Structures are given as C-alpha cells and as structure tokens.
PDB file of C-alpha atoms and ligand atoms in Angstrom:
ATOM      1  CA  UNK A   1       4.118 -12.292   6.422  1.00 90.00           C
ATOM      2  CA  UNK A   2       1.634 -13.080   3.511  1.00 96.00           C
ATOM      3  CA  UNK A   3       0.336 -15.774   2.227  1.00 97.00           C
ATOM      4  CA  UNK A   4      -2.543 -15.715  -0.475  1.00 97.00           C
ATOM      5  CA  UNK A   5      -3.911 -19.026  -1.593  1.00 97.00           C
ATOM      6  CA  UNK A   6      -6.512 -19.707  -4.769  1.00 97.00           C
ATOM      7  CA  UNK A   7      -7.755 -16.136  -4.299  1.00 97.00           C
ATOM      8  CA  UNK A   8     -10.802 -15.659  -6.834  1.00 97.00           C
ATOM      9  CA  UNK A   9     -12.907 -12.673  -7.119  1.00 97.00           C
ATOM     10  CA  UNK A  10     -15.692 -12.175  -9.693  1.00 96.00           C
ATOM     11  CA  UNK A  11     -17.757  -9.428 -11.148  1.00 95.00           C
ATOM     12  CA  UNK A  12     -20.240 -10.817 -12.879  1.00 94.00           C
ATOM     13  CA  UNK A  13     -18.728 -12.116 -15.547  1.00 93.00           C
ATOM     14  CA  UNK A  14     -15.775 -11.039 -15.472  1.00 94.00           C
ATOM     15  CA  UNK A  15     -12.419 -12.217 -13.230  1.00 96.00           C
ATOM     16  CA  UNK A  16     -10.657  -9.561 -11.125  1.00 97.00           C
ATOM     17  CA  UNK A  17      -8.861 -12.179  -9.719  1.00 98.00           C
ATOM     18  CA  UNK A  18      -8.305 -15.349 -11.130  1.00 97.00           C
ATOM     19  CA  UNK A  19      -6.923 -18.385  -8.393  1.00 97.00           C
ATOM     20  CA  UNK A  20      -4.274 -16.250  -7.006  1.00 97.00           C
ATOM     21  CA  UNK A  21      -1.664 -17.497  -4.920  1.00 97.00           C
ATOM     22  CA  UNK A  22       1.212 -16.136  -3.294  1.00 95.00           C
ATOM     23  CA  UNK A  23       3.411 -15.151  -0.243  1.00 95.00           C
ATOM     24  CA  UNK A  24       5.513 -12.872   0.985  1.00 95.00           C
ATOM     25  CA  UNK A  25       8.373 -13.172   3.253  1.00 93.00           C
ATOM     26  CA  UNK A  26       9.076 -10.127   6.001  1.00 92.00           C
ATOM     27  CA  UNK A  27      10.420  -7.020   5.302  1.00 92.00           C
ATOM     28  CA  UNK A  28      11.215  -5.817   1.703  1.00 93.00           C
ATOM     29  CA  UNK A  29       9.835  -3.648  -0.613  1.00 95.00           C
ATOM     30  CA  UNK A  30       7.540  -5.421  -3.059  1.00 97.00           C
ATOM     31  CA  UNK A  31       6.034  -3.834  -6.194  1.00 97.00           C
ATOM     32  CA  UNK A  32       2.494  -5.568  -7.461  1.00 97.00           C
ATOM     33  CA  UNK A  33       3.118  -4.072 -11.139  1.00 97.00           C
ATOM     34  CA  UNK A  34       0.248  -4.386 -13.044  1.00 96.00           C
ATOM     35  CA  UNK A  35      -1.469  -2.212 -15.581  1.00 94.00           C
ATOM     36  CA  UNK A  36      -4.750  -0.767 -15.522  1.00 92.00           C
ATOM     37  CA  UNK A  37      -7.787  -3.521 -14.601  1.00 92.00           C
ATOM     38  CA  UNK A  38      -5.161  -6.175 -13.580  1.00 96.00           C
ATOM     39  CA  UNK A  39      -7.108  -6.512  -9.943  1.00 96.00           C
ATOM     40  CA  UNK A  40      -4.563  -4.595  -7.924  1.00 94.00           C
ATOM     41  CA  UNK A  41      -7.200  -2.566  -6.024  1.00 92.00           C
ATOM     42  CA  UNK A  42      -9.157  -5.892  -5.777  1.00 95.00           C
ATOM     43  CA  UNK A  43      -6.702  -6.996  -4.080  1.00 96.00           C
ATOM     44  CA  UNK A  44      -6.175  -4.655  -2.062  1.00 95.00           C
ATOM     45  CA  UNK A  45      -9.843  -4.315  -1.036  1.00 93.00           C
ATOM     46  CA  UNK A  46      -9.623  -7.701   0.125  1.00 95.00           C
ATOM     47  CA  UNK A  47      -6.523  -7.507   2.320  1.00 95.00           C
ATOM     48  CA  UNK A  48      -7.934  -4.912   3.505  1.00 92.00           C
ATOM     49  CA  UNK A  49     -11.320  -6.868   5.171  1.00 90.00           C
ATOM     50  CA  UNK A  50     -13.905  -4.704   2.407  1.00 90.00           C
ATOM     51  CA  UNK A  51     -14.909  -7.758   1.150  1.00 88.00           C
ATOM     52  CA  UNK A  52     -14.253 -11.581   1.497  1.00 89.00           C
ATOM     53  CA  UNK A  53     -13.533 -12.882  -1.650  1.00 92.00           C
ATOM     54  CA  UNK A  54     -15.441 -15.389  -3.631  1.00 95.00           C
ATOM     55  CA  UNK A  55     -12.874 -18.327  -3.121  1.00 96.00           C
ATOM     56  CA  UNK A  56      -9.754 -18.360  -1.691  1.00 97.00           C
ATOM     57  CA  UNK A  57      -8.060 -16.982   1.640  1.00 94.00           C
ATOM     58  CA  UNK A  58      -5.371 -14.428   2.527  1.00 96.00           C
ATOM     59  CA  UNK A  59      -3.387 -14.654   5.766  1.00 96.00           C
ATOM     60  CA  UNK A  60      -1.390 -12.366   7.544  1.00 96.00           C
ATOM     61  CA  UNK A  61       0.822 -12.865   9.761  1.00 94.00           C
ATOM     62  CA  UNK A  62      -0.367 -16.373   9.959  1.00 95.00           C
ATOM     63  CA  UNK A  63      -4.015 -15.046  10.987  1.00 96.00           C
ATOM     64  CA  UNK A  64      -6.898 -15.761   8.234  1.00 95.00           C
ATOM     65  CA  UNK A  65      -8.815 -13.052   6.910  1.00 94.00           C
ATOM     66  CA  UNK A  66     -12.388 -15.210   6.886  1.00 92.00           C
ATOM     67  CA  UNK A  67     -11.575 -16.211  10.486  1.00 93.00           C
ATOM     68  CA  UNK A  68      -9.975 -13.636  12.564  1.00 93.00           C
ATOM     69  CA  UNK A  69      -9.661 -10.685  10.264  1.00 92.00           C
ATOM     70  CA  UNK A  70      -9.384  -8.513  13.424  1.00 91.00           C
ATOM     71  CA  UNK A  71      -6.255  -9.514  14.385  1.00 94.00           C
ATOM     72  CA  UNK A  72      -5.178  -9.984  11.181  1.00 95.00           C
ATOM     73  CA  UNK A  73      -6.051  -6.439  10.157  1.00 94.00           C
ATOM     74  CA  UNK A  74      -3.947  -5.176  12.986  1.00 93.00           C
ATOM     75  CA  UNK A  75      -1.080  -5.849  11.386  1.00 95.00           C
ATOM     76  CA  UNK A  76      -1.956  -4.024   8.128  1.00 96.00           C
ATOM     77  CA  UNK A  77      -1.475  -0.562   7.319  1.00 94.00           C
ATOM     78  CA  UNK A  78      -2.988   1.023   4.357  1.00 93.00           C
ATOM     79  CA  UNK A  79      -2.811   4.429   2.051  1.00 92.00           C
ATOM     80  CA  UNK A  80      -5.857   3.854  -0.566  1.00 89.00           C
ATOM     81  CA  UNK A  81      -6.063   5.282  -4.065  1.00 84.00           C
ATOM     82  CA  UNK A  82      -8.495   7.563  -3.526  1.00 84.00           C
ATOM     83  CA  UNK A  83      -7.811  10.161  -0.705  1.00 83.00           C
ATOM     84  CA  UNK A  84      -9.243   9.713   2.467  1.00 86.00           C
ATOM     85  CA  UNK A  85      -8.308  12.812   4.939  1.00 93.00           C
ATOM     86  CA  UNK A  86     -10.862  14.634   6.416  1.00 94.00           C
ATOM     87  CA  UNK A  87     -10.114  17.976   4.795  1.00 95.00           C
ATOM     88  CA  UNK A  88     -11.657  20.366   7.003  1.00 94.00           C
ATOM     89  CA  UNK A  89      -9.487  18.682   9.767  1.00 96.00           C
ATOM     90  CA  UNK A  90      -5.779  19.828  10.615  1.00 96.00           C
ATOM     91  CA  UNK A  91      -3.489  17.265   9.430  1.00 97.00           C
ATOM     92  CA  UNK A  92      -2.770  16.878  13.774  1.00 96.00           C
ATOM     93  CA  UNK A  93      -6.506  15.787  14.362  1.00 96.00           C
ATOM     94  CA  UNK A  94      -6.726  14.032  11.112  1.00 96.00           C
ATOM     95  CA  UNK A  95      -3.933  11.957  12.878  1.00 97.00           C
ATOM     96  CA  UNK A  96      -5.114  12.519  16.429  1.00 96.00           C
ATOM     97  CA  UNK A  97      -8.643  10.977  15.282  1.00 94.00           C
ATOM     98  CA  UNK A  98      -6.615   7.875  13.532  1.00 93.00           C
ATOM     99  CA  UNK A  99      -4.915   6.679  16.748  1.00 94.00           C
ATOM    100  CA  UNK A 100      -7.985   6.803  18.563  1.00 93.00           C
ATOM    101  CA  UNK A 101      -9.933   4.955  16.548  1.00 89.00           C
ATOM    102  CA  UNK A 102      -6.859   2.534  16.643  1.00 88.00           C
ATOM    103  CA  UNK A 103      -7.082   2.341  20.422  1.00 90.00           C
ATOM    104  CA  UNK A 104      -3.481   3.890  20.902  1.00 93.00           C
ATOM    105  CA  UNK A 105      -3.155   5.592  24.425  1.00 95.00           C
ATOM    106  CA  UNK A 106      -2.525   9.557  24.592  1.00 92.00           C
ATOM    107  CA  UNK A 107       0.764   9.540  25.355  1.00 94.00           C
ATOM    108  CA  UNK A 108       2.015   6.669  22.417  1.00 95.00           C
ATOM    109  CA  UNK A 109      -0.352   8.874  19.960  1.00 94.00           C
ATOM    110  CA  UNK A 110       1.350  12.295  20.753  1.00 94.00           C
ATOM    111  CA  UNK A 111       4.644  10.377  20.470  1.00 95.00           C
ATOM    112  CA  UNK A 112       4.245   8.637  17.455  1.00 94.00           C
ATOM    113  CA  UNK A 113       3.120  11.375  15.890  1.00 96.00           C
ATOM    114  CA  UNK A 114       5.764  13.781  16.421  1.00 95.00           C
ATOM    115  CA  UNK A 115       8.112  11.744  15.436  1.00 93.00           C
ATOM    116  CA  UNK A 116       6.694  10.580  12.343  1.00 91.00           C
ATOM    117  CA  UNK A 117       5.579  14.180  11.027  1.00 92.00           C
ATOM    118  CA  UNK A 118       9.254  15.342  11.926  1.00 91.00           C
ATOM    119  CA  UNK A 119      10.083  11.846   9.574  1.00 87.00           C
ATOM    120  CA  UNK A 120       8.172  13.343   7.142  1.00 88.00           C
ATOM    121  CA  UNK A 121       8.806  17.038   7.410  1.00 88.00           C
ATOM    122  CA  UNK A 122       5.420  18.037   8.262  1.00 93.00           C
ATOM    123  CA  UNK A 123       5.807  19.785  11.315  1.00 94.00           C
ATOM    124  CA  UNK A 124       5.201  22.900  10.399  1.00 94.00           C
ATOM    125  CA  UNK A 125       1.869  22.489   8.913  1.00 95.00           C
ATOM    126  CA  UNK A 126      -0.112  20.494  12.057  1.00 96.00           C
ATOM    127  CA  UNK A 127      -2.041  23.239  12.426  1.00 97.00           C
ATOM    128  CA  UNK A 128      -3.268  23.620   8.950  1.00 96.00           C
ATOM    129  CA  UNK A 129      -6.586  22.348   7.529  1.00 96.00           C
ATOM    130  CA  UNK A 130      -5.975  19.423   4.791  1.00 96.00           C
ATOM    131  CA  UNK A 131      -7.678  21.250   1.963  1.00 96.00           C
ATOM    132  CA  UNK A 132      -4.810  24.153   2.680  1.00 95.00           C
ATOM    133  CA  UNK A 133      -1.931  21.104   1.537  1.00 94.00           C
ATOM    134  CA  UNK A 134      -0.459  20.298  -1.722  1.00 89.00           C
ATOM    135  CA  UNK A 135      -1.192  17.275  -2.805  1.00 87.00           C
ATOM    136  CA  UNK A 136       2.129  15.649  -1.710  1.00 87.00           C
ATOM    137  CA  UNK A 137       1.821  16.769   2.233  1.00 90.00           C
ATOM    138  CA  UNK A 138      -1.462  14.705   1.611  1.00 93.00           C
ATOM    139  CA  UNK A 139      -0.166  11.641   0.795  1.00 91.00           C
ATOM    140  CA  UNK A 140       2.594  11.871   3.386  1.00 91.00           C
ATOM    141  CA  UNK A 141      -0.210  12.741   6.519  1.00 94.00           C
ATOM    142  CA  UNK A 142      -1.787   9.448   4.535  1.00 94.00           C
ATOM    143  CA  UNK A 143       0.928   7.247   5.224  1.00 92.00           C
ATOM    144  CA  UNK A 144       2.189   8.536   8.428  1.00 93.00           C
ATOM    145  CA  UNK A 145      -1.211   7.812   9.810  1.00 95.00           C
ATOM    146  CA  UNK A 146      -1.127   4.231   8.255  1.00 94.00           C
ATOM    147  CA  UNK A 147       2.029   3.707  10.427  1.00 92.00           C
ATOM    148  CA  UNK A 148       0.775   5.033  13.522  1.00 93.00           C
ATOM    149  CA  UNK A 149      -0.145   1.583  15.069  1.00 93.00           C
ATOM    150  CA  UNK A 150       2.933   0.401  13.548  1.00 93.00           C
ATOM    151  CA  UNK A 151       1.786  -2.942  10.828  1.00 94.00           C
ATOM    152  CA  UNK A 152       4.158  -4.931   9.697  1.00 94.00           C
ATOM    153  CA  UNK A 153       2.867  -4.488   6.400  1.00 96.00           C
ATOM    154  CA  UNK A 154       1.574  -1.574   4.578  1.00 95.00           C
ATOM    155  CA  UNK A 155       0.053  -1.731   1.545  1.00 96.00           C
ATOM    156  CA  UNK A 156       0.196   1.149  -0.926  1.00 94.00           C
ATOM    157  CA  UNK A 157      -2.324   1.664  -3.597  1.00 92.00           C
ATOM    158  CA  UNK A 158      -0.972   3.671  -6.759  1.00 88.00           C
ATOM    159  CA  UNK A 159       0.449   6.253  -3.863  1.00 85.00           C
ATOM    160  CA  UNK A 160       2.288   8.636  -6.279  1.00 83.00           C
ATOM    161  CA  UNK A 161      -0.498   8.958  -8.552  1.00 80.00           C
ATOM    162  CA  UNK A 162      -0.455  12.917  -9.036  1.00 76.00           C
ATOM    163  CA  UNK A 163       2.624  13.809  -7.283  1.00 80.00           C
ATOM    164  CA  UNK A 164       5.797  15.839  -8.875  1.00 82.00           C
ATOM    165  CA  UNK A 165       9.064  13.801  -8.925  1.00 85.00           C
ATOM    166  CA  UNK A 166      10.476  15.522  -5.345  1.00 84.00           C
ATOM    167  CA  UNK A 167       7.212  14.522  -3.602  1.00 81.00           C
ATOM    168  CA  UNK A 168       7.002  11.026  -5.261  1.00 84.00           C
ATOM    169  CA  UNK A 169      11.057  10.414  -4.284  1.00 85.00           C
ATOM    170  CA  UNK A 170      10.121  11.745  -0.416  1.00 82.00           C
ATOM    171  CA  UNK A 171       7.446   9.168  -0.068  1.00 83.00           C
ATOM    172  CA  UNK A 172       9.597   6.499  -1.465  1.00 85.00           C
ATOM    173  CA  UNK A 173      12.266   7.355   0.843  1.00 85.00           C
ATOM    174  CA  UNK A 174      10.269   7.363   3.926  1.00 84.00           C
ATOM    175  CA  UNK A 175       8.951   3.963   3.123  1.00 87.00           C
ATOM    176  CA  UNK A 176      13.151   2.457   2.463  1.00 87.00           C
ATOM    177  CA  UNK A 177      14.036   3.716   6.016  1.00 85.00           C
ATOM    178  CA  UNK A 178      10.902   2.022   7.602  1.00 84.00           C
ATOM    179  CA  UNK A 179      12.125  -1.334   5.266  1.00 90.00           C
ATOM    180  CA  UNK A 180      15.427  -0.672   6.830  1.00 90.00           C
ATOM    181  CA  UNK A 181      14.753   0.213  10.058  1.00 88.00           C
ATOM    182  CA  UNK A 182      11.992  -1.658  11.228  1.00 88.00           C
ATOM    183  CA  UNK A 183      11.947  -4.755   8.828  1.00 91.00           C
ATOM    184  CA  UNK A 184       8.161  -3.656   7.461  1.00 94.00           C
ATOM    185  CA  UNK A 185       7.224  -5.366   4.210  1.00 96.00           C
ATOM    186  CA  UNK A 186       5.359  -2.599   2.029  1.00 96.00           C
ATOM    187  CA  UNK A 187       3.304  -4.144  -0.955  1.00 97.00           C
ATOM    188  CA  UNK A 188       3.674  -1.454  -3.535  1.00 95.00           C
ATOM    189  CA  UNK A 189       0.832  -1.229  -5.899  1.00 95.00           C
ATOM    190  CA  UNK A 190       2.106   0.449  -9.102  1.00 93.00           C
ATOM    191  CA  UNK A 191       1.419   0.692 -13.208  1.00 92.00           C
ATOM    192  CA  UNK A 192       4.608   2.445 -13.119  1.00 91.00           C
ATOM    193  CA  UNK A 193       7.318   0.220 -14.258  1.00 94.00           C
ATOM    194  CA  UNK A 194       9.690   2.869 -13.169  1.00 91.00           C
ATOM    195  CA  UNK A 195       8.869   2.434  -9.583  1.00 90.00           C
ATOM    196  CA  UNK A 196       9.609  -1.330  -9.923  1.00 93.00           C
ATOM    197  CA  UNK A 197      13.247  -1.056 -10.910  1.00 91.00           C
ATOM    198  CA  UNK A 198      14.980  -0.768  -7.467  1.00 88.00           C
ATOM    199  CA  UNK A 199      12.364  -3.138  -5.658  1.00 93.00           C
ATOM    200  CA  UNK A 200      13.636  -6.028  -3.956  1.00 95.00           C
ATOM    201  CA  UNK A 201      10.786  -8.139  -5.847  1.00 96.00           C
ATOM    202  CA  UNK A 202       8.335  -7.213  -8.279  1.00 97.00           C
ATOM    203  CA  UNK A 203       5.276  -9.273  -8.592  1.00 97.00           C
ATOM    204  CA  UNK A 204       3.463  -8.785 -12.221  1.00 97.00           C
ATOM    205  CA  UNK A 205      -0.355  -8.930 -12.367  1.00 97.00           C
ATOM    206  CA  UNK A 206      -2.374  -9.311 -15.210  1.00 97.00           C
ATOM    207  CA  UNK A 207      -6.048 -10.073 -15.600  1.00 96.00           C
ATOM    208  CA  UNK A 208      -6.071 -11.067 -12.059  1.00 97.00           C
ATOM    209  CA  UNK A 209      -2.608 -13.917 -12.529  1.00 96.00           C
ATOM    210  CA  UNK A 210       0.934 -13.764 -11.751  1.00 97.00           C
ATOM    211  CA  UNK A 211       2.493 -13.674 -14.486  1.00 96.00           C
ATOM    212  CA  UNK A 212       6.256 -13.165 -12.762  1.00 96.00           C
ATOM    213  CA  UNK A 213       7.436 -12.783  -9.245  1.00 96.00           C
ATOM    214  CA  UNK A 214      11.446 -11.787  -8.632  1.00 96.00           C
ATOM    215  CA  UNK A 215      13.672  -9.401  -8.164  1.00 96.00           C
ATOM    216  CA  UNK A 216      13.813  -6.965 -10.978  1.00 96.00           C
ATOM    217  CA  UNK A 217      16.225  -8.639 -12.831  1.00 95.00           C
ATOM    218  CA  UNK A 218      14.474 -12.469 -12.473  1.00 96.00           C
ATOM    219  CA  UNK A 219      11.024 -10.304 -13.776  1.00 96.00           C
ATOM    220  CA  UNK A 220      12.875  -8.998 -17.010  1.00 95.00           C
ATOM    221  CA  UNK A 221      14.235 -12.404 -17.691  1.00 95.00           C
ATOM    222  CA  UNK A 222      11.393 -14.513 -17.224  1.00 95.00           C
ATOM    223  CA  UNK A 223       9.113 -12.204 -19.647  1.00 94.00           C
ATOM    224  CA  UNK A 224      11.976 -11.258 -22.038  1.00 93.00           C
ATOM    225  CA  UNK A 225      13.027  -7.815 -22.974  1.00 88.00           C
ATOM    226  CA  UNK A 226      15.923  -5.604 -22.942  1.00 92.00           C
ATOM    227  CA  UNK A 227      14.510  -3.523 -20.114  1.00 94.00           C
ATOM    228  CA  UNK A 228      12.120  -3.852 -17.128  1.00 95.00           C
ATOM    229  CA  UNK A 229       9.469  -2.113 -19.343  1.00 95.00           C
ATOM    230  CA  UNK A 230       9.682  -3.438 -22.424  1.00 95.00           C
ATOM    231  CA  UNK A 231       9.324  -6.915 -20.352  1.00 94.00           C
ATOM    232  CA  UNK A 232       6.281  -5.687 -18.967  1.00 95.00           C
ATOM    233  CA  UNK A 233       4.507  -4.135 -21.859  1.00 94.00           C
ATOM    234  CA  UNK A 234       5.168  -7.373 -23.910  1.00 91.00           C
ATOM    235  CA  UNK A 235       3.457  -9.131 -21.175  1.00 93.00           C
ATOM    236  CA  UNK A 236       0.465  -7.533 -20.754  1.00 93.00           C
ATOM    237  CA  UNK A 237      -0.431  -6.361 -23.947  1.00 86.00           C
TER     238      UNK A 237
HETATM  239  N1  LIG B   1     -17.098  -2.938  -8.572  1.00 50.52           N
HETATM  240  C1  LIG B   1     -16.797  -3.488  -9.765  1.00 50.52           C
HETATM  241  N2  LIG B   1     -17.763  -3.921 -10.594  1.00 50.52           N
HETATM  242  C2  LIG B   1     -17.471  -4.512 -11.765  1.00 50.52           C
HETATM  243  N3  LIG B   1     -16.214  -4.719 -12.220  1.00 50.52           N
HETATM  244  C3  LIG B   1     -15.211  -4.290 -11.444  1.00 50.52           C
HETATM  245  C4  LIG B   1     -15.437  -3.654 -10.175  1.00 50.52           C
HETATM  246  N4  LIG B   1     -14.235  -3.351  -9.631  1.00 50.52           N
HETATM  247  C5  LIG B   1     -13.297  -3.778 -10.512  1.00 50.52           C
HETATM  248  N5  LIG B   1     -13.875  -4.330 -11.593  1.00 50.52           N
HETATM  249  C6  LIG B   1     -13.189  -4.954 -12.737  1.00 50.52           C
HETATM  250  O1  LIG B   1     -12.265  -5.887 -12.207  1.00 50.52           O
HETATM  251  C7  LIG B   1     -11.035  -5.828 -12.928  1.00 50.52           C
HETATM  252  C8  LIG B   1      -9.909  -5.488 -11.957  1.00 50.52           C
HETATM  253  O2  LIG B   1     -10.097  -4.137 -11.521  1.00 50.52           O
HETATM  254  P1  LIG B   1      -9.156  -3.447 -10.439  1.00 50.52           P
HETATM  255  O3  LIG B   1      -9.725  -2.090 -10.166  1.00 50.52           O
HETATM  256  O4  LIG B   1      -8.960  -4.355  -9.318  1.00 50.52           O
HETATM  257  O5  LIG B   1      -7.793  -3.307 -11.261  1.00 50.52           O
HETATM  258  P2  LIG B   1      -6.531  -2.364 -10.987  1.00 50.52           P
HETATM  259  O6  LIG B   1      -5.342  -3.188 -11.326  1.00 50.52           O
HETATM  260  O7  LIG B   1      -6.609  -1.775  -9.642  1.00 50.52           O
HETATM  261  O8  LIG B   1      -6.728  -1.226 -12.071  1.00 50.52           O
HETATM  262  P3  LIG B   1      -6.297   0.333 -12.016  1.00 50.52           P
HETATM  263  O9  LIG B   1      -4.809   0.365 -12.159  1.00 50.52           O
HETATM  264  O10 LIG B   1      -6.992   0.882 -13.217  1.00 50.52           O
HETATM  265  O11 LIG B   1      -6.800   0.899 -10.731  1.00 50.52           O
HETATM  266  C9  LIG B   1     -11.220  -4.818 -14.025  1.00 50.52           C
HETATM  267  O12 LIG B   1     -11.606  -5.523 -15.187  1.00 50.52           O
HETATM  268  C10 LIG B   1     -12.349  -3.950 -13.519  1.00 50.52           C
HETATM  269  O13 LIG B   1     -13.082  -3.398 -14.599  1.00 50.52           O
END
C-alpha cells in the first residue's frame, strides 16, 4: 500500500528525515511512534504532496508521489495536527464543502455522509457551527471527512492530542471497524506509547530513522525493556 524508499528531508542543517525506507502492506493499524522532533509530521507533509522531499520517493498504491501525485493522493486520507474545520461552518457544510472539492456527486456525498456521522454519533449536531463543538466532535467531523472519498489509507497526525479518554477511545474505535470492515491501512502518528500497545505494528522513529518496525511485542524485544515504554524511552533518549 506504501512503500517509502531513501526518503531524506533537510532543514538547513539539520535532518528531519534521514534515508528512510519502508512499506506497508494493506489494511492494519500501524502506529509511527516517535517522540517529539522525530520527523513524524515531516512525514506526513510529504505523503501528503506539501512538499517533495529532498531525496527519496514515496509511493502509494504503487503510484509515485514526484510523478503522479494526483492519483496517488486519491488514495490518501488525512486528519492533520493542527485543526482544519472551518468553524463558522456547520459540521454538514464543513463536510458538504469536502466532497465537493473531492468531486463526489450529490447523491454519494449526502450518502456518505449520513452514514458516517450516524458512525460517529454526530447526527444530532449537523446543524451546529464548529466553534459550538467540543473538541472531540471536532476531531471526529475531521476524520469522517477524511473518509468521505473513501482512501485506502489514512494517515493520522497526533489525532488525540487534547481529547479526554471517552473521546480518544471513540476515535480509536471508529478507525478498528474501518480496519475491519473495509481493509483500510491507517498510519497512526503518535508520542503516546500507550496508543501503540494494541497496534498490529508499530514503527519507531527517531531523528528521522527506524529504529524498530513489528508488532508490539517484536518492538519491545528488539529495543529491550520490560514494557513497550520503557523500550521506547531507552531508545530515544
Ligand atoms: N519548517 C521547519 N524548519 C526548520 N526545522 C524544522 C521545520 N519543521 C520541522 N523541523 C525540524 O525537523 C525535525 C522533525 O520535526 P517534525 O515536526 O517532523 O517532528 P515530529 O516527530 O512531528 O515532532 P512533534 O511530535 O513535536 O510534532 C525537528 O528537529 C524539527 O525541529
């Protein structure tokens, strides 16, 4: 579904990514565990078509992001870090606007987005301007419009930063039954070890390497430590 060869990305000086290579079969839930400056977002921006990097290449789905990021990005769904809902906007045109812009004919749109907001309880509040939300509801109008033109693989960019434990354990679950039910591969961007320990792999980032990729269990025992955590923070210290 992924494949990332000799990705490099400088910022002057310094490496956010340093000859990065990787892939990712379909489906699964993958965490990119990495703590803070280990390139995630980087990353991220560069899956995403913000910026080529400075060597390297990503493809997805078999399509090269230098050469035919177009189609490549139509297989990609994204929820950023940073919030990015128009908050004057109901959370329906917020979504309305989305499948638009992604081409999707009225009738698919209206569809897709009933059932998704139903998905993800939000039903009630279509009518209601974004800034009226909590800060959960956000995230959850976030990813529902990410699936809207239905990728086959969503990245996720620190997605629980800020929410309460019921909010943060919603999202997650949404995200397993689109794993299980439609075979999506979500790419789970995370300095939370916590939200590593049920993945089906965990990939560990630091200063722009891999330093382990495997299911949880592989991670702890290729970095050594009693737990998941302790693994981790002997890594990257
Ligand atoms: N626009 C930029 N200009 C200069 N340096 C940058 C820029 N963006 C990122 N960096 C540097 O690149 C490295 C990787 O940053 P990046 O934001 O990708 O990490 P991250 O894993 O997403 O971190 P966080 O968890 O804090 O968001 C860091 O050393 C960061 O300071």
């Amino acid at each position: 579904m992924l494949k990332i060869h000799g990705l490099t990305q400088r910022y002057g000086t310094r490496i956010a990514l340093d000859a990065l290579s990787l892939s990712i079969a379909r489906g699964g839930f993958v965490v990119l565990l990495g703590p803070n400056g280990a390139g995630k977002s980087t990353l991220f921006q560069v899956l995403t078509g913000l910026f080529a990097a400075d060597e390297g290449d990503v493809k997805v789905a078999g399509l090269s992001m230098r050469t035919d990021a177009r189609r490549a990005l139509a297989h990609i769904g994204v929820v950023f870090q940073q919030q990015s809902l128009d908050l004057d906007l109901s959370i329906a045109r917020n979504l309305q606007f989305h499948a638009e812009l992604q081409g999707l004919p009225s009738h698919v749109s209206r569809e897709r987005i009933a059932f998704e907001a139903a998905r993800f309880g939000l039903m009630a509040d279509m009518q209601r301007s974004v800034r009226e939300l909590s800060g959960g509801n956000r995230r959850k109008v976030e990813l529902v419009r990410a699936l809207l033109h239905r990728p086959d693989l969503l990245l996720m960019d620190e997605a629980t930063v800020g929410l309460d434990p019921r909010s943060r354990r919603e999202l997650l679950d949404g995200l397993q039954d689109e794993v299980r039910q439609r075979g999506v591969t979500v790419l789970w961007a995370t300095h939370r070890v916590s939200e590593a320990e049920h993945a089906d792999r965990v990939l560990v980032l630091h200063r722009g390497r891999l330093l382990a990729n495997g299911s949880p269990a592989e991670v702890k025992a290729a970095l050594g430590g009693a737990t998941l955590e302790a693994a981790f923070l002997n890594a990257t210290r």
